[in-house]
mmCIF file of C-alpha atoms in Angstrom:
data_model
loop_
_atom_site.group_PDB
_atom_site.id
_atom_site.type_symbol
_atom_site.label_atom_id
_atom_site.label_comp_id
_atom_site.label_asym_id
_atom_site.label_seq_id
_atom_site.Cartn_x
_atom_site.Cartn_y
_atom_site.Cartn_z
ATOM 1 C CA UNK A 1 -14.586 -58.111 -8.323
ATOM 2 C CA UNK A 2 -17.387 -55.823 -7.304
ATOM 3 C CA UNK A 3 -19.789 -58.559 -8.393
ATOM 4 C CA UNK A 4 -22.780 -57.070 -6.458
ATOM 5 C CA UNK A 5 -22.149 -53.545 -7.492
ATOM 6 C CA UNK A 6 -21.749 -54.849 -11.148
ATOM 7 C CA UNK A 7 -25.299 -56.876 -10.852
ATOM 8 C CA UNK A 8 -26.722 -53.485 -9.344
ATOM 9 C CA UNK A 9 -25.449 -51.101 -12.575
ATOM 10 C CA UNK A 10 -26.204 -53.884 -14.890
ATOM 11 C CA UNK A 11 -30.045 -54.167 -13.675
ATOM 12 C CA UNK A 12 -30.284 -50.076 -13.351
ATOM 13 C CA UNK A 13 -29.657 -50.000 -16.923
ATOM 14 C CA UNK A 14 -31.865 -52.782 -18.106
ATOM 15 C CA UNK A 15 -34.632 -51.238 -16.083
ATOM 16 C CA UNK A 16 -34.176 -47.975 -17.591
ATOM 17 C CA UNK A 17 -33.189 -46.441 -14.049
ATOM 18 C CA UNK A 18 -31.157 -43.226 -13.178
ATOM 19 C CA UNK A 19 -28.804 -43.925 -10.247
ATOM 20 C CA UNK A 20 -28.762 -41.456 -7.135
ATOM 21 C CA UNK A 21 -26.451 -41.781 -4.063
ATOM 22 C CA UNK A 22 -26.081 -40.867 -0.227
ATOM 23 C CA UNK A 23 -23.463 -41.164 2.435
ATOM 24 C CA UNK A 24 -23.568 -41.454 6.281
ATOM 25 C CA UNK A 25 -22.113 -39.004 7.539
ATOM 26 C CA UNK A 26 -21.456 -40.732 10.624
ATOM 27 C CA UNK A 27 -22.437 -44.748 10.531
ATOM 28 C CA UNK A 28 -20.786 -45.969 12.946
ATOM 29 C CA UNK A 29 -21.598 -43.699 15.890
ATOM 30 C CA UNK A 30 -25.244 -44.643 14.648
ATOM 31 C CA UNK A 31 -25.232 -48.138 15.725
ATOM 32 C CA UNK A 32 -25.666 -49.121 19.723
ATOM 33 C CA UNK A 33 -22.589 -49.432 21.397
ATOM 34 C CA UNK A 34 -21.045 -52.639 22.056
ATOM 35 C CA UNK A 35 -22.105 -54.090 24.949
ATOM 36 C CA UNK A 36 -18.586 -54.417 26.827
ATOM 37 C CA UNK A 37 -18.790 -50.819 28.208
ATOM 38 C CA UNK A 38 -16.057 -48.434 27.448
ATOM 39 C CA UNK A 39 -14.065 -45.447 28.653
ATOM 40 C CA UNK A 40 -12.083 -42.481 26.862
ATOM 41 C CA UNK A 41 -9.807 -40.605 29.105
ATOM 42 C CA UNK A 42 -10.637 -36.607 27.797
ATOM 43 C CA UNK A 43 -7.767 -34.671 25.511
ATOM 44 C CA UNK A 44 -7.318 -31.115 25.593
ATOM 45 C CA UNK A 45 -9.894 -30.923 22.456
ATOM 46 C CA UNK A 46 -12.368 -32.802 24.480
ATOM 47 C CA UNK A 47 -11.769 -31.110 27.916
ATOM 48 C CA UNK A 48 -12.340 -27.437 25.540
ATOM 49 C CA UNK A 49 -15.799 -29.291 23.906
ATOM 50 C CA UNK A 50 -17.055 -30.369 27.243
ATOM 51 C CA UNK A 51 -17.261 -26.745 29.109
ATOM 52 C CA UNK A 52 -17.278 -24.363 26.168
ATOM 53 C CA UNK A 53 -19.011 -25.665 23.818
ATOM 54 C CA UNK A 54 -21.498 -27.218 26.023
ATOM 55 C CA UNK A 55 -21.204 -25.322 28.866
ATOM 56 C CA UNK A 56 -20.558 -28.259 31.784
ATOM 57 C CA UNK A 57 -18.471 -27.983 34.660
ATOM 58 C CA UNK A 58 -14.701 -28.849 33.977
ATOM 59 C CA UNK A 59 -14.044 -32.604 34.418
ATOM 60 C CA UNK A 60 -11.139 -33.683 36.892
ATOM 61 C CA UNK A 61 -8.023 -34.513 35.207
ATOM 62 C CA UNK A 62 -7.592 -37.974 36.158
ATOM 63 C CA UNK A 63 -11.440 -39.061 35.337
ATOM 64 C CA UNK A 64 -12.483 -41.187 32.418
ATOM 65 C CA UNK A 65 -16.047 -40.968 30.515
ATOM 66 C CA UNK A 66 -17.728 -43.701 29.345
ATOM 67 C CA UNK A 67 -18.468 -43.742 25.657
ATOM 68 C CA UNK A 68 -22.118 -44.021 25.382
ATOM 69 C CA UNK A 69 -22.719 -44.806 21.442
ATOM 70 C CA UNK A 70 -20.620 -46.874 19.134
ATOM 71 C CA UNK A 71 -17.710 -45.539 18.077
ATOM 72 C CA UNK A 72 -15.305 -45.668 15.160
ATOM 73 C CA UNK A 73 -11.637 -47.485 15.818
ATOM 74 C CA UNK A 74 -13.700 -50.061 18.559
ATOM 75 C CA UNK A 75 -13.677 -53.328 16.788
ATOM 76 C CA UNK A 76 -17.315 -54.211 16.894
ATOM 77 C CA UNK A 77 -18.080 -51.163 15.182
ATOM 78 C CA UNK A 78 -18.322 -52.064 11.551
ATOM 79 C CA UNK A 79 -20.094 -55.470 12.697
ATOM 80 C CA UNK A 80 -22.844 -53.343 14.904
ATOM 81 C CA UNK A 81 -23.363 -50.563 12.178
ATOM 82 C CA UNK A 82 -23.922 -53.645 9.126
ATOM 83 C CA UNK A 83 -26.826 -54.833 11.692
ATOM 84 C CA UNK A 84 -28.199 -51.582 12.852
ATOM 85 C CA UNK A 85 -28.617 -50.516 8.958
ATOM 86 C CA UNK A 86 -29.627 -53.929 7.918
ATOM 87 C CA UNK A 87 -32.208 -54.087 10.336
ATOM 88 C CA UNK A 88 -33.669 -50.446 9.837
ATOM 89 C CA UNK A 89 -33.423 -51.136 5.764
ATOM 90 C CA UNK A 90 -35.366 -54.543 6.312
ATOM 91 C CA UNK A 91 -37.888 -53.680 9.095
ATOM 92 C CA UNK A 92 -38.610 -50.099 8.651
ATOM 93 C CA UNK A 93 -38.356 -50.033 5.132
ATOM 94 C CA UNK A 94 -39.815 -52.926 4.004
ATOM 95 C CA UNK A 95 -36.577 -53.519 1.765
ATOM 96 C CA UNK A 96 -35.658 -57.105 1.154
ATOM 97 C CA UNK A 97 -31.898 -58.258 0.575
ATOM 98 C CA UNK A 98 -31.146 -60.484 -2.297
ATOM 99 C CA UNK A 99 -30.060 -63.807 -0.824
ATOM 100 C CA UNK A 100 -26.381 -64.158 -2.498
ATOM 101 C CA UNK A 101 -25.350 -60.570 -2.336
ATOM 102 C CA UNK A 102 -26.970 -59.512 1.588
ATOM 103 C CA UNK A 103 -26.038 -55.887 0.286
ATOM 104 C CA UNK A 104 -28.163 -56.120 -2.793
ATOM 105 C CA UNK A 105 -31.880 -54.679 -2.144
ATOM 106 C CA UNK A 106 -35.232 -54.098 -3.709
ATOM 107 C CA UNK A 107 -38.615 -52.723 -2.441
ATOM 108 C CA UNK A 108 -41.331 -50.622 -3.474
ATOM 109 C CA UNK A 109 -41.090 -46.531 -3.034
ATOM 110 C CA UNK A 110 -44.884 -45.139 -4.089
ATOM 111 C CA UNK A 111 -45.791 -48.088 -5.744
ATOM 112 C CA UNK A 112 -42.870 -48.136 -7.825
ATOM 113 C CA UNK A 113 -39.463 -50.633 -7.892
ATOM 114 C CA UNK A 114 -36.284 -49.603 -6.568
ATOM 115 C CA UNK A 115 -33.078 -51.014 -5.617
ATOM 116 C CA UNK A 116 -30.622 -50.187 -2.998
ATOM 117 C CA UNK A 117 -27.109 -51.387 -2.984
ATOM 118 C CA UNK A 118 -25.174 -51.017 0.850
ATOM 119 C CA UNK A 119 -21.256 -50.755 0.996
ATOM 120 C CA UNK A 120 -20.736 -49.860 4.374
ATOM 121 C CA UNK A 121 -21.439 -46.344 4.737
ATOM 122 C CA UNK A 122 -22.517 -45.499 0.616
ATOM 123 C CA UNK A 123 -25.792 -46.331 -0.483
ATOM 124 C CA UNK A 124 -27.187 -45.879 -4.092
ATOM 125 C CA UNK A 125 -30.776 -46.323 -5.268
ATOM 126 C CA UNK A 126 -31.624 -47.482 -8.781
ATOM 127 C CA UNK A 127 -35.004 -45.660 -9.183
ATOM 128 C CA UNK A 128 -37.235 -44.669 -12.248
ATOM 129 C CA UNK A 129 -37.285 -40.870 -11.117
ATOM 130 C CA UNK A 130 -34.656 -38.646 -8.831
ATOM 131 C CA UNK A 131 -37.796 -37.827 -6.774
ATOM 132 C CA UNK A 132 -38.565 -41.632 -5.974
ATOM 133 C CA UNK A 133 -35.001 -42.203 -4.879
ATOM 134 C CA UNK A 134 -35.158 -38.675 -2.882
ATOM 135 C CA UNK A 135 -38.411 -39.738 -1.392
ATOM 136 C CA UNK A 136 -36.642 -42.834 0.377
ATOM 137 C CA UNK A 137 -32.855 -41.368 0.953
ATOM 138 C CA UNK A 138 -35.831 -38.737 3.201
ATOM 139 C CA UNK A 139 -37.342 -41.667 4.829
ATOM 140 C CA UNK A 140 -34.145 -43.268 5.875
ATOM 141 C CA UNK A 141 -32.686 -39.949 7.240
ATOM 142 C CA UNK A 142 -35.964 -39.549 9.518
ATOM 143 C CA UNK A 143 -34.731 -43.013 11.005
ATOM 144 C CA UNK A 144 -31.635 -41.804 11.826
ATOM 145 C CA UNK A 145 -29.468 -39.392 14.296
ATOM 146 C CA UNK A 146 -27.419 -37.479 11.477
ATOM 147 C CA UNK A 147 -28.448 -36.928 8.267
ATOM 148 C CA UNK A 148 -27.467 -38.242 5.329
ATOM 149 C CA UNK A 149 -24.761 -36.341 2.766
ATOM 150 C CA UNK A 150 -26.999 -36.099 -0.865
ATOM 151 C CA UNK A 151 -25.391 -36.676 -4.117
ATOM 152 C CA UNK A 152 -27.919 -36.971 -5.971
ATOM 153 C CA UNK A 153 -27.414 -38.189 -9.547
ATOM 154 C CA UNK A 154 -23.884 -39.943 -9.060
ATOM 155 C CA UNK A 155 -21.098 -39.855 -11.522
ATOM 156 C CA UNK A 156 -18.838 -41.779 -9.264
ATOM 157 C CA UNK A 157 -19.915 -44.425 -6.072
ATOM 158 C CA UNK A 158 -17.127 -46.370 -4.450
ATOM 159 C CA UNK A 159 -13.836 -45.750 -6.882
ATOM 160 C CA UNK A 160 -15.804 -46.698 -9.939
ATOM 161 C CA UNK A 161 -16.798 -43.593 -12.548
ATOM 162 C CA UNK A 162 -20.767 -44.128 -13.845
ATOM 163 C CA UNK A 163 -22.192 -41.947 -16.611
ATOM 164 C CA UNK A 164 -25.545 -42.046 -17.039
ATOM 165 C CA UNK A 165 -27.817 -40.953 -19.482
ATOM 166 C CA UNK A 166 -31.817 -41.522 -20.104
ATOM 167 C CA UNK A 167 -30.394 -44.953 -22.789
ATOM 168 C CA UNK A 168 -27.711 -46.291 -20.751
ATOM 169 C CA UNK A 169 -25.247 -46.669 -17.966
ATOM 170 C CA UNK A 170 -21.636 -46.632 -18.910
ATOM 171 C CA UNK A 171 -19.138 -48.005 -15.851
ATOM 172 C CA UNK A 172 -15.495 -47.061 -15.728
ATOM 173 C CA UNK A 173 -13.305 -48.457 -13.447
ATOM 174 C CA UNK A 174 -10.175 -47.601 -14.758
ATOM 175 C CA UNK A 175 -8.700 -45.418 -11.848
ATOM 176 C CA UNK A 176 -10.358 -47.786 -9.291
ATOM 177 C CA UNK A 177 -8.174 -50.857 -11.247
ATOM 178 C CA UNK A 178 -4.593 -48.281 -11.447
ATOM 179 C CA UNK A 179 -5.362 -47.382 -7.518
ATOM 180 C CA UNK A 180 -5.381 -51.215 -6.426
ATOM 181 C CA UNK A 181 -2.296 -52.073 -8.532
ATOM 182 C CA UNK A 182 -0.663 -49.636 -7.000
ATOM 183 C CA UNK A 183 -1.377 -50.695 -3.737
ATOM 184 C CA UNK A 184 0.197 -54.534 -5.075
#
């Protein structure tokens, strides 16, 4: 249903907002790792990383390393990533979440309204000017360990085609709709 993402366009448009997105490049690997410690026993890729790329002493065949950061395939990761952001969004940037949609949120950026909607690793502001909604994507990249991919303006966030103009927001979720029946 996309009810969130449909409240988010919906109040973009009524406040006369353009709408400007960013993705993490890597979220998960972000987040703390779980705390049930675990190993990865090196591949050929990693064993070639390890002392060529960053020039360390060959590790023994038979050795494991421990996995230091979260990591994508573990199955806390999505769970520790949703709190890592949540709390960073929340606490360092004084964003608050609506209370029926928890990926729904609104603060102020310069003295000015914005709103931030969260699907896992996509965000998209809702902002009176690009530079507002630049302005925070920045802050939120200082916060973190990679930075952020910039789309600026967005024509397209999560499967769902947007066109925006300086009058209105037009939503099109016609190939999103043909992809999911065709995955029924």
């Amino acid at each position: 249903d996309q009810n969130a993402a449909r409240l988010f366009y919906a109040n973009a448009a009524l406040q006369g907002h353009i709408i400007a997105g960013e993705d993490a490049s890597n979220a998960f690997g972000e987040a703390p790792r779980p705390k049930q410690q675990y190993f990865i026993r090196p591949d050929a890729a990693f064993h070639h990383w390890w002392t060529s790329c960053l020039g360390h002493p060959p590790i023994p065949h038979d050795f494991v390393v421990p996995v230091l950061r979260n990591m994508q395939g573990h199955p806390e990761a999505p769970r520790l990533w949703s709190i890592h952001i949540h709390r960073m969004l929340q606490h360092d940037l004084n964003l608050r979440p609506t209370t029926h949609e928890p990926c729904l949120y609104s603060g102020l950026q310069d003295g000015h309204r914005i709103f931030l909607i969260r699907q896992v690793d996509d965000f998209a502001i809702s902002a009176p000017m690009l530079e507002l909604a630049n302005k925070f994507f920045a802050r939120l990249d200082d916060l973190l360990l990679e930075p952020f991919k910039m789309q600026g303006v967005i024509n397209y966030y999560n499967g769902i085609n947007l066109r925006q103009s300086r009058d209105f927001i037009t939503v099109d979720c016609q190939m999103y709709l043909q992809r999911v029946f065709e995955r029924h």
